[in-house]
Short mmCIF file of C-alpha atoms in Angstrom, two decimals:
data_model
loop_
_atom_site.label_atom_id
_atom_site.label_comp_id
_atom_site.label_asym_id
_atom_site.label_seq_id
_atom_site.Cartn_x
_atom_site.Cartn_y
_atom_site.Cartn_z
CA UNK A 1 16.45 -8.45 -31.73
CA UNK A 2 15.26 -11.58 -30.04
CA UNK A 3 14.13 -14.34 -32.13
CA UNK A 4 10.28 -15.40 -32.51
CA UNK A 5 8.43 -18.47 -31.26
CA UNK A 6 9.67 -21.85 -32.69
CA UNK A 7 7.40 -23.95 -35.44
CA UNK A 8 4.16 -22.20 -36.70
CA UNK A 9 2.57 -19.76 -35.17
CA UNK A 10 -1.42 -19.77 -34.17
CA UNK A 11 -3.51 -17.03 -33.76
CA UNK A 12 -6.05 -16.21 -30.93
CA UNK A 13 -9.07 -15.86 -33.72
CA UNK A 14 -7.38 -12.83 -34.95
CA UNK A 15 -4.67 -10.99 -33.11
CA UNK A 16 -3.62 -10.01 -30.06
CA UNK A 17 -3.09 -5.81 -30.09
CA UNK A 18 -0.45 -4.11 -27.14
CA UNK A 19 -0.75 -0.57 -26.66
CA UNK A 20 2.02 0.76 -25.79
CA UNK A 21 5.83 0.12 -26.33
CA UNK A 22 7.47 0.55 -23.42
CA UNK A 23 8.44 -2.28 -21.04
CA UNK A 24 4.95 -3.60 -19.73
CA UNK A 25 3.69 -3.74 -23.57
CA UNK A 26 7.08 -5.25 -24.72
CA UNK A 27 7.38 -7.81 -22.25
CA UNK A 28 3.88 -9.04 -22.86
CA UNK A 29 4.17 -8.88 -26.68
CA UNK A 30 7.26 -11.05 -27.00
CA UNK A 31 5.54 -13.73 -24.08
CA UNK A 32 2.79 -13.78 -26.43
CA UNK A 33 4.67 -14.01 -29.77
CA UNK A 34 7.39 -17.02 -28.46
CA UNK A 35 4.12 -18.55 -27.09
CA UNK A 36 2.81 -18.73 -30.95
CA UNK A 37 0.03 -15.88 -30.60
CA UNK A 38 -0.24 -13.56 -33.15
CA UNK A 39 0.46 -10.03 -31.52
CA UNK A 40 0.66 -6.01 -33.13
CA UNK A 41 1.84 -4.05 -30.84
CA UNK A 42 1.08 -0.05 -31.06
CA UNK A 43 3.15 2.99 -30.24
CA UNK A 44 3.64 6.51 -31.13
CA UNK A 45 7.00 6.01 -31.50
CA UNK A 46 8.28 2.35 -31.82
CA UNK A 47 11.69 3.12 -32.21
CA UNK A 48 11.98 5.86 -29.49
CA UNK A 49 15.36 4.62 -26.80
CA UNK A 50 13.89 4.01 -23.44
CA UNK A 51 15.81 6.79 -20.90
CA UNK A 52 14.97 5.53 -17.44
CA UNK A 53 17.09 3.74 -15.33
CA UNK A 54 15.52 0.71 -13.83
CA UNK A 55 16.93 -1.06 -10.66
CA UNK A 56 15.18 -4.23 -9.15
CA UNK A 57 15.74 -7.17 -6.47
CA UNK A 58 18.65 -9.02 -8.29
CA UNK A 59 16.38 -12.33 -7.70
CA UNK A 60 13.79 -10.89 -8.89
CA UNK A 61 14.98 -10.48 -12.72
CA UNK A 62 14.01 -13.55 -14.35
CA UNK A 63 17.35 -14.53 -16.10
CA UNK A 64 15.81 -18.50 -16.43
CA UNK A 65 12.27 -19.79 -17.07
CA UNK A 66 10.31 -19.53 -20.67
CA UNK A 67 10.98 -15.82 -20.95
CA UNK A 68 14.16 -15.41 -19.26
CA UNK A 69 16.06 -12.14 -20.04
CA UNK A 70 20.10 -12.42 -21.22
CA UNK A 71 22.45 -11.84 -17.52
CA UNK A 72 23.69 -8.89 -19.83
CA UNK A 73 20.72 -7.10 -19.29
CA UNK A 74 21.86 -6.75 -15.41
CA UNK A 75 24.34 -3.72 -16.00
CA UNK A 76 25.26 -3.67 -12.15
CA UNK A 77 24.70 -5.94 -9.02
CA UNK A 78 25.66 -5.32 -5.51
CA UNK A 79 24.94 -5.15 -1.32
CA UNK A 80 22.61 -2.55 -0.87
CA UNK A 81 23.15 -0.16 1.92
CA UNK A 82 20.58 2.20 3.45
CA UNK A 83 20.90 4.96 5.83
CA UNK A 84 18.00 6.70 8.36
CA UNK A 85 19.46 7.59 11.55
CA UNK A 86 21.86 4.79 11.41
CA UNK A 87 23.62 3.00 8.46
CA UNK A 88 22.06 -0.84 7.72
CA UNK A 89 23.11 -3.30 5.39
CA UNK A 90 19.83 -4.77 3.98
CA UNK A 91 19.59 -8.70 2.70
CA UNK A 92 20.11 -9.42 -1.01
CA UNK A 93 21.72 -7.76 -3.88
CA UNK A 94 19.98 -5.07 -5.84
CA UNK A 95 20.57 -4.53 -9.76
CA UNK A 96 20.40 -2.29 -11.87
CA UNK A 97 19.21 -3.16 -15.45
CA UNK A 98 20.84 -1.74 -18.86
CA UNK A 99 18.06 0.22 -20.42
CA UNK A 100 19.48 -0.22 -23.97
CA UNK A 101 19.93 -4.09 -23.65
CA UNK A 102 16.91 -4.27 -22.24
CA UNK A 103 14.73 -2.41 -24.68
CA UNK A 104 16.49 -4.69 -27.29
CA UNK A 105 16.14 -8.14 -25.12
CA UNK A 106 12.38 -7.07 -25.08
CA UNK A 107 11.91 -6.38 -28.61
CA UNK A 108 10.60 -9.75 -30.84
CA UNK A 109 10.86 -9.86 -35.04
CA UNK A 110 7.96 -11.88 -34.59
CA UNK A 111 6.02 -8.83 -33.00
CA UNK A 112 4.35 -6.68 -35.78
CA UNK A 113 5.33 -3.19 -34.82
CA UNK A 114 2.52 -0.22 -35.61
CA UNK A 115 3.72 3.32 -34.98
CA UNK A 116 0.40 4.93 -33.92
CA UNK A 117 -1.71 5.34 -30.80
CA UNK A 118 -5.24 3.31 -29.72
CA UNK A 119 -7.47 5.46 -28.96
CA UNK A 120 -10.98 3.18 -28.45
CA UNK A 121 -12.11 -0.32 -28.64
CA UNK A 122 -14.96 -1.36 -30.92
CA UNK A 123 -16.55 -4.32 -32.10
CA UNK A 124 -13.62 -6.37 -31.43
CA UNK A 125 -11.31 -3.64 -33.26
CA UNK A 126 -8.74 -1.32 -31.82
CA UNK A 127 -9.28 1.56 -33.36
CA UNK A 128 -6.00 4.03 -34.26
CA UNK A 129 -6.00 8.21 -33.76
CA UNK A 130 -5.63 8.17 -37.98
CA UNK A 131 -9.29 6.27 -38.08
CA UNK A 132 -7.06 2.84 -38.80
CA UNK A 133 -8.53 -0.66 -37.43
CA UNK A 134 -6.78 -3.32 -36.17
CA UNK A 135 -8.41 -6.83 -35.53
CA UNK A 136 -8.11 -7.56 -31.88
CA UNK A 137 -10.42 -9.75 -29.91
CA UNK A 138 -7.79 -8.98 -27.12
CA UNK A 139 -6.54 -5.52 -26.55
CA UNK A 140 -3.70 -5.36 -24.01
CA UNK A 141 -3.51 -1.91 -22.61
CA UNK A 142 0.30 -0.92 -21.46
CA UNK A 143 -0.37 2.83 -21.98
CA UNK A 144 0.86 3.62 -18.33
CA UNK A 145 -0.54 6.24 -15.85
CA UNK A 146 -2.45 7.83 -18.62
CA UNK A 147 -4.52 4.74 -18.51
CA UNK A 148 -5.76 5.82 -22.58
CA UNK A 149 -8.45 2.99 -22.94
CA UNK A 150 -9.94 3.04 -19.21
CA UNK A 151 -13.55 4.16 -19.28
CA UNK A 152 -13.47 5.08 -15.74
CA UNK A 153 -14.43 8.66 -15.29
CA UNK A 154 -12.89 8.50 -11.35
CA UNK A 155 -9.39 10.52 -11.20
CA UNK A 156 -7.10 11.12 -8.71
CA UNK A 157 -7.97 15.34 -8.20
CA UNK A 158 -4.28 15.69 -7.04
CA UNK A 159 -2.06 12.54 -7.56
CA UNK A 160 0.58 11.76 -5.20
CA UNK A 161 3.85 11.56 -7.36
CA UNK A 162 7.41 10.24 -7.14
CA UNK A 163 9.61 12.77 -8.21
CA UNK A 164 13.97 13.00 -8.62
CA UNK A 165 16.45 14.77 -10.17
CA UNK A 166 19.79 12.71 -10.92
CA UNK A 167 22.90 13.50 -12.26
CA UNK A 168 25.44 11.09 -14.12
CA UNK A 169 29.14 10.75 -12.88
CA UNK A 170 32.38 8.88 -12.77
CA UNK A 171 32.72 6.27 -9.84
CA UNK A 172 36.25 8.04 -8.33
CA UNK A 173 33.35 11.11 -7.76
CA UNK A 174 30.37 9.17 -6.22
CA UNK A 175 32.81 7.22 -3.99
CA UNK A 176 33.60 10.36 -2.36
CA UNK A 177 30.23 11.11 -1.42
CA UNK A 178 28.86 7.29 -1.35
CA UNK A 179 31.98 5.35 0.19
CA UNK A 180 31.29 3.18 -2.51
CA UNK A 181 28.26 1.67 -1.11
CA UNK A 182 25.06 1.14 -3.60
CA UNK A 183 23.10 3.27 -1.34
CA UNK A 184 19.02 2.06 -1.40
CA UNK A 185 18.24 5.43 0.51
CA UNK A 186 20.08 7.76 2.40
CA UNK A 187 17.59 10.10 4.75
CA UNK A 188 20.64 12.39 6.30
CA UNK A 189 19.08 15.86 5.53
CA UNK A 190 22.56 17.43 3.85
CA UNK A 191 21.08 19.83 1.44
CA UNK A 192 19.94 21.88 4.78
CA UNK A 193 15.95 22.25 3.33
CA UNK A 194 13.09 22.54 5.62
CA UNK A 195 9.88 20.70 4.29
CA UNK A 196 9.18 17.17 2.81
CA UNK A 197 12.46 15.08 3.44
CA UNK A 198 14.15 13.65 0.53
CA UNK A 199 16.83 11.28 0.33
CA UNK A 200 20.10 10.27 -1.85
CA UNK A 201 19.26 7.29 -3.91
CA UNK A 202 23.08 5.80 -5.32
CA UNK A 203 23.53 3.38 -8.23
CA UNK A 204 26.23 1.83 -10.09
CA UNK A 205 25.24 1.71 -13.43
CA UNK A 206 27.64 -0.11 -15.35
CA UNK A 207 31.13 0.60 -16.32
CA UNK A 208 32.54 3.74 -14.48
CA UNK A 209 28.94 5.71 -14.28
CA UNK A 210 26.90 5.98 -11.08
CA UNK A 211 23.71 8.22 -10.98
CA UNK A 212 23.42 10.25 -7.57
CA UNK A 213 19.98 10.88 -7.37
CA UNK A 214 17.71 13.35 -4.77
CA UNK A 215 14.31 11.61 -4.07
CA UNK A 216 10.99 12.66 -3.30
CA UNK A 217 9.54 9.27 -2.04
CA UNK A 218 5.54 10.47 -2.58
CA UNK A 219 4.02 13.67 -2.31
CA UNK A 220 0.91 15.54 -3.63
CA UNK A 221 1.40 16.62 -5.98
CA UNK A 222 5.41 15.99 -7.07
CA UNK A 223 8.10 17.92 -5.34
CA UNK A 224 9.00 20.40 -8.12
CA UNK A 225 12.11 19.02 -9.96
CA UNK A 226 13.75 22.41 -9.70
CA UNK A 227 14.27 21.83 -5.57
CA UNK A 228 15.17 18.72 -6.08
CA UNK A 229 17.66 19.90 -8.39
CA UNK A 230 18.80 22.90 -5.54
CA UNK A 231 18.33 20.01 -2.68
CA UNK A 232 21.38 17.58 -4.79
CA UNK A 233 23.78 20.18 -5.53
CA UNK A 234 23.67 21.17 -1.56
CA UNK A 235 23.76 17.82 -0.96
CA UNK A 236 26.63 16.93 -2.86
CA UNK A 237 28.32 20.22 -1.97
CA UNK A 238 28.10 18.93 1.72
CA UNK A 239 29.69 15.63 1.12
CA UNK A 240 32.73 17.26 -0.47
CA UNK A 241 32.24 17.90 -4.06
CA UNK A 242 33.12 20.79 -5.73
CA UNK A 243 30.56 22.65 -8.20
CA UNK A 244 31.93 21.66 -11.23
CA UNK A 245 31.63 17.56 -10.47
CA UNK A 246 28.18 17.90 -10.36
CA UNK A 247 26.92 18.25 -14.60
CA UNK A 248 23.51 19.44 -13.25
CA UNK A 249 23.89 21.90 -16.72
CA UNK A 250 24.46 19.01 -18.99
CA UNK A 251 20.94 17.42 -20.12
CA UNK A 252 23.42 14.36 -21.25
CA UNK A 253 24.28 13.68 -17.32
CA UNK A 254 20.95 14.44 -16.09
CA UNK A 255 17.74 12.05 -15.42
CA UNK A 256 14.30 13.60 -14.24
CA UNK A 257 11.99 11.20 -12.93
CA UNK A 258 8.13 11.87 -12.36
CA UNK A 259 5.65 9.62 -12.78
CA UNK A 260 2.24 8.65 -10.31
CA UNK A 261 2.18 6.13 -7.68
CA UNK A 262 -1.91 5.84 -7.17
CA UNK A 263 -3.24 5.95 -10.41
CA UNK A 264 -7.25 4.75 -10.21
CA UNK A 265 -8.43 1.14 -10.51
CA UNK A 266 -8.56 0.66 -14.81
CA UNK A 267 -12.46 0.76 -15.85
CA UNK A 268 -11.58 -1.80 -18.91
CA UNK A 269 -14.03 -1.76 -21.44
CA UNK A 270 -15.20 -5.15 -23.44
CA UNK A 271 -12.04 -7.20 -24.83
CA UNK A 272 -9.53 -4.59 -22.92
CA UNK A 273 -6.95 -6.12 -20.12
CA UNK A 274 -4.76 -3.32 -18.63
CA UNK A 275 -0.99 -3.62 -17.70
CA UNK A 276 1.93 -2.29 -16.21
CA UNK A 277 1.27 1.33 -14.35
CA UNK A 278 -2.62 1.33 -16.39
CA UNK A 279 -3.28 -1.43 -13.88
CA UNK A 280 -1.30 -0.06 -11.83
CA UNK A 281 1.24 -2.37 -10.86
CA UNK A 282 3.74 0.12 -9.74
CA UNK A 283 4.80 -0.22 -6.08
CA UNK A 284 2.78 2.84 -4.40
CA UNK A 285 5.73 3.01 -1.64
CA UNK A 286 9.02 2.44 -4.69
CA UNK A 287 7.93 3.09 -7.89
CA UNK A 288 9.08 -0.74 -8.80
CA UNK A 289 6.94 -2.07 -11.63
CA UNK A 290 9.40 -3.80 -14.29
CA UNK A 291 9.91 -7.19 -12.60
CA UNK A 292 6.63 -7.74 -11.76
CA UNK A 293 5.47 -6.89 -15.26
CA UNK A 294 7.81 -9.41 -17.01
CA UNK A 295 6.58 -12.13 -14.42
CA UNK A 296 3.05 -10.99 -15.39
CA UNK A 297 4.16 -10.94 -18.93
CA UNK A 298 4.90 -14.90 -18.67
CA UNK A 299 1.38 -15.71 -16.66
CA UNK A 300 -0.43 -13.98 -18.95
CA UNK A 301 0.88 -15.18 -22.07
CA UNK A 302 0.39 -19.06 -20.99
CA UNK A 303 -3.59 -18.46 -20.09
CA UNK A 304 -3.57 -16.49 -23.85
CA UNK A 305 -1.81 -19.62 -25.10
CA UNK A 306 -3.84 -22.19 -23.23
CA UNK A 307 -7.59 -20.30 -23.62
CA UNK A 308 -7.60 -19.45 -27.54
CA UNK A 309 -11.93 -19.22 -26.88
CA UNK A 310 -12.45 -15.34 -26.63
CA UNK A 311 -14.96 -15.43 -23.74
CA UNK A 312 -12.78 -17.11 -21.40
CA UNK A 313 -9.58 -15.79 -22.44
CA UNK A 314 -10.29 -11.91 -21.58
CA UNK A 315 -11.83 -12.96 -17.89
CA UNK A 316 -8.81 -15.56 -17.51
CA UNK A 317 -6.06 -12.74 -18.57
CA UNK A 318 -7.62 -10.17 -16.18
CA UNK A 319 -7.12 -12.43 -13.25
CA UNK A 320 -3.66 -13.54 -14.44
CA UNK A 321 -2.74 -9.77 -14.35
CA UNK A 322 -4.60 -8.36 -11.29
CA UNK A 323 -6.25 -11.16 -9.48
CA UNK A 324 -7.64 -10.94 -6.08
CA UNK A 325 -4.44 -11.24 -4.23
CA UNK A 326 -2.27 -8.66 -6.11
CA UNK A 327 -5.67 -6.73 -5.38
CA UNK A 328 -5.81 -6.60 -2.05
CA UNK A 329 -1.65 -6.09 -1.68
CA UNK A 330 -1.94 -3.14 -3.45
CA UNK A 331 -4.74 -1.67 -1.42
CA UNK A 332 -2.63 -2.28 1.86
CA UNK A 333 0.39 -0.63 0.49
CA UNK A 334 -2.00 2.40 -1.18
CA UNK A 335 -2.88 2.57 2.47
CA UNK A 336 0.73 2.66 3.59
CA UNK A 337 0.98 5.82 0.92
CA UNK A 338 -1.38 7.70 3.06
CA UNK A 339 0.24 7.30 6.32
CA UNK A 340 3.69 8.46 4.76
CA UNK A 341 1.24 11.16 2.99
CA UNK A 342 -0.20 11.81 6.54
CA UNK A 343 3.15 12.07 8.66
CA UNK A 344 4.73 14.71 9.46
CA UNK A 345 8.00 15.62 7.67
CA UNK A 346 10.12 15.53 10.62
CA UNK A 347 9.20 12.06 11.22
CA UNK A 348 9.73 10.13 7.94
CA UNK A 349 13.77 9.34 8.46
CA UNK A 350 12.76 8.04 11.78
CA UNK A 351 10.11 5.78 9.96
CA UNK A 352 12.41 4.09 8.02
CA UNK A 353 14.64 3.84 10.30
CA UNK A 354 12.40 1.44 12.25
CA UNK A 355 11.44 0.08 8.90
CA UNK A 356 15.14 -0.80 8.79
CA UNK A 357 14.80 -2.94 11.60
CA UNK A 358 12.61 -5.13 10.87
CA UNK A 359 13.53 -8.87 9.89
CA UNK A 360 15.14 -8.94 6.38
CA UNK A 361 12.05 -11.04 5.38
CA UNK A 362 9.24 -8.46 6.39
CA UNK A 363 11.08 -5.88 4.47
CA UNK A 364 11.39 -7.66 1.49
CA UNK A 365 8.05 -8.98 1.75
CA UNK A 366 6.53 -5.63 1.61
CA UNK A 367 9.04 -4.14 -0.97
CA UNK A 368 8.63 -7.58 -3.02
CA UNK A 369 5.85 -10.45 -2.71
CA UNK A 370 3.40 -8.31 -5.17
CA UNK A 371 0.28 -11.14 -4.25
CA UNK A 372 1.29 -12.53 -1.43
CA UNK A 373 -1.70 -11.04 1.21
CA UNK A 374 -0.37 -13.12 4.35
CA UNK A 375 3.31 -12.60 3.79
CA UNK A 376 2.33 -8.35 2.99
CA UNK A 377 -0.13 -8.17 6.05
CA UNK A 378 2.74 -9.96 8.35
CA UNK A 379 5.37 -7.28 7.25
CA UNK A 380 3.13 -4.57 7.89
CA UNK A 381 2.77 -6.14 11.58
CA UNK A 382 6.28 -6.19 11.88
CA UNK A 383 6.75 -2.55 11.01
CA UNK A 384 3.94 -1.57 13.06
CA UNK A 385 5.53 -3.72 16.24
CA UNK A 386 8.95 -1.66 15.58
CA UNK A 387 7.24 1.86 15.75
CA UNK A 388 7.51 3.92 18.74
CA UNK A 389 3.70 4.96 20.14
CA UNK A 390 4.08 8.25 18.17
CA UNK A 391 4.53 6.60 15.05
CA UNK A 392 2.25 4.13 15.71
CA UNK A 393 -0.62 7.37 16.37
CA UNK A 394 0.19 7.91 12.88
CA UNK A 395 -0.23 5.08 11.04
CA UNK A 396 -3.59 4.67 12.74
CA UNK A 397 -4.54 7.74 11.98
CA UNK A 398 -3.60 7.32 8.34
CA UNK A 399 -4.97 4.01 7.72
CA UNK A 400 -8.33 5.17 9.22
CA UNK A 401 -8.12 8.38 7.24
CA UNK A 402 -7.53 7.37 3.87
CA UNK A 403 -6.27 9.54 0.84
CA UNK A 404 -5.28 13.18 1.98
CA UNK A 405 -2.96 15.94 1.69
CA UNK A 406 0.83 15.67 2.24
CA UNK A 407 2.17 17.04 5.66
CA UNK A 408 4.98 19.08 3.70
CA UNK A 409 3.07 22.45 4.24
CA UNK A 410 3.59 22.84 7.50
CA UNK A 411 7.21 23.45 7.16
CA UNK A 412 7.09 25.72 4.42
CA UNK A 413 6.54 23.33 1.17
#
């Protein structure tokens, strides 16, 4: 457990309430409780272990600064590779986090822990699903996706989800289908489906583990989990492993992953900020949200600290969590869903492939730089310069279009 907030602790009139325990809440609970705030956070299960493997932009884990995580909670680092039509060597190092140590970096003693779920806001109160209510001038909402405390009544009819199935394996296996390489995405269609192209995603993930994972980047709705499943073992069979190196039957060695990637704008009723996926902060194009939730965590926590009147502190914490700027990103790169939403299947791998071409800076720039409008507008130039006219028809026609239906039909998905 981490330790609380030095000297004595002040209170923002009453208390500050999270719900939600996963990372989001967590990180913004313990910024707020080493910052002196008194926070409860809420959960249906407190003590649940996190399952999901995170990975990040090794410089983007914040490993100095007030809220700085332990370099433990980096379980792997390396080169990241990437493969379309060609093989590239992207800039930077990629990590993958240690769920475990960082569920337990996360977690603060000075945190009061509530196992329950908020299900309304009243008169300054959260208000629990057993009729229990909390003080909170301040409710922090980090219920993800589900978005619990929104008041918006606008939902996505069909959302466009991020789907995988992974399995769990010793490094002397993955090398033989990997060469070793931490492999960002790898496009070569080797499980031999028609339909929405899906790629290898390959991670170390500490000691002798790596997770081999078939990806569905977006679609809507999900690829089912049960291709996916088909679309790995192919895969893997193709790159030389035999049936019984791949524990697809063993729930232990097996990850599913689905989750939305353009969840609706949070309706936030009085004394409600939203975080994390309720926001949504999750990349619409990745699926990245942790790093950018512990750097909101820290922003957010000093305007708590340094606004304690409750007027200005709710306005002041919704701009240090959305803002203008992490606004209008998003909305370019929700746009940048629909064109891959838009495309047809046979051209995605040649997408990326020009993707892969761009300078090192315009790629991380629009796979990073959450509220940086100039620098995410600039990579999106770049990309569009590297098309070829066919490509660029496309992304045109998507950005003009807006929201629609994948392209996977056409091929028989």
């Amino acid at each position: 457990m981490g330790g609380g907030a030095a000297g004595e602790r002040r209170t923002l009139n009453d208390d500050v309430v999270v719900a939600g325990g996963g990372p989001a809440g967590w990180s913004a609970a313990r910024a707020c409780a080493r910052r002196g705030l008194a926070v409860t956070l809420v959960d249906p299960h407190p003590d649940r272990a996190w399952r999901q493997t995170y990975g990040a932009w090794a410089d983007e884990v914040p490993v100095s600064g007030p809220d700085a995580l332990d370099p433990s909670v980096v379980a792997a680092s390396a080169p990241v590779w990437a493969v379309a039509r060609r093989t590239h060597r992207l800039t930077g190092a990629y990590a993958v986090l240690d769920t475990p140590a960082l569920q337990g970096a996360l977690r603060d003693d000075a945190v009061s822990v509530v196992a329950g779920r908020v299900v309304d806001v009243r008169d300054r109160a959260a208000v629990l699903d057993d009729g229990r209510r909390l003080p909170a001038p301040l409710v922090l909402d980090a219920t993800g996706a589900t978005q619990a405390l929104s008041r918006s009544r606008r939902r996505v009819g069909r959302a466009a989800e991020q789907t995988a199935v992974g399995v769990v394996v010793p490094s002397a296996v993955a090398r033989r289908v990997t060469g070793g390489r931490l492999t960002f995405m790898d496009w070569r269609p080797l499980h031999g489906r028609p339909g929405w192209p899906t790629f290898l995603y390959a991670i170390p993930l500490g000691g002798d583990d790596w997770l081999l994972e078939e990806t569905s980047l977006a679609r809507r709705p999900g690829l089912p989990l049960a291709d996916l499943a088909d679309r790995l073992r192919r895969r893997l069979v193709a790159g030389g492993l035999a049936a019984d190196e791949i524990p697809l039957d063993d729930r232990s060695r097996v990850e599913h992953v689905r989750f939305p990637v353009d969840t609706p704008a949070h309706r936030s009723p009085a004394g409600v900020v939203p975080l994390g996926a309720a926001v949504p902060l999750v990349h619409p194009a990745t699926g990245y949200s942790v790093t950018r939730s512990l750097a909101t965590a820290t922003r957010l926590a000093d305007v708590l600290a340094a606004r304690p009147d409750h007027g200005a502190v709710v306005d002041s914490a919704r701009r240090a969590v959305g803002g203008r700027p992490g606004a209008a990103v998003h909305v370019m790169r929700r746009r940048g869903l629909d064109v891959l939403l838009r495309m047809p299947p046979a051209d995605v791998p040649e997408f990326f492939e020009r993707f892969f071409t761009v300078p090192p800076d315009a790629q991380r720039a629009y796979l990073g730089a959450h509220d940086d409008v100039v620098g995410s507008m600039g990579a999106m130039l770049s990309v569009f310069v590297h098309l070829s006219p066919r490509l660029r028809r496309h992304l045109i026609a998507g950005s003009l279009l807006g929201a629609g239906s994948d392209r996977s039909g056409e091929d028989g998905y």
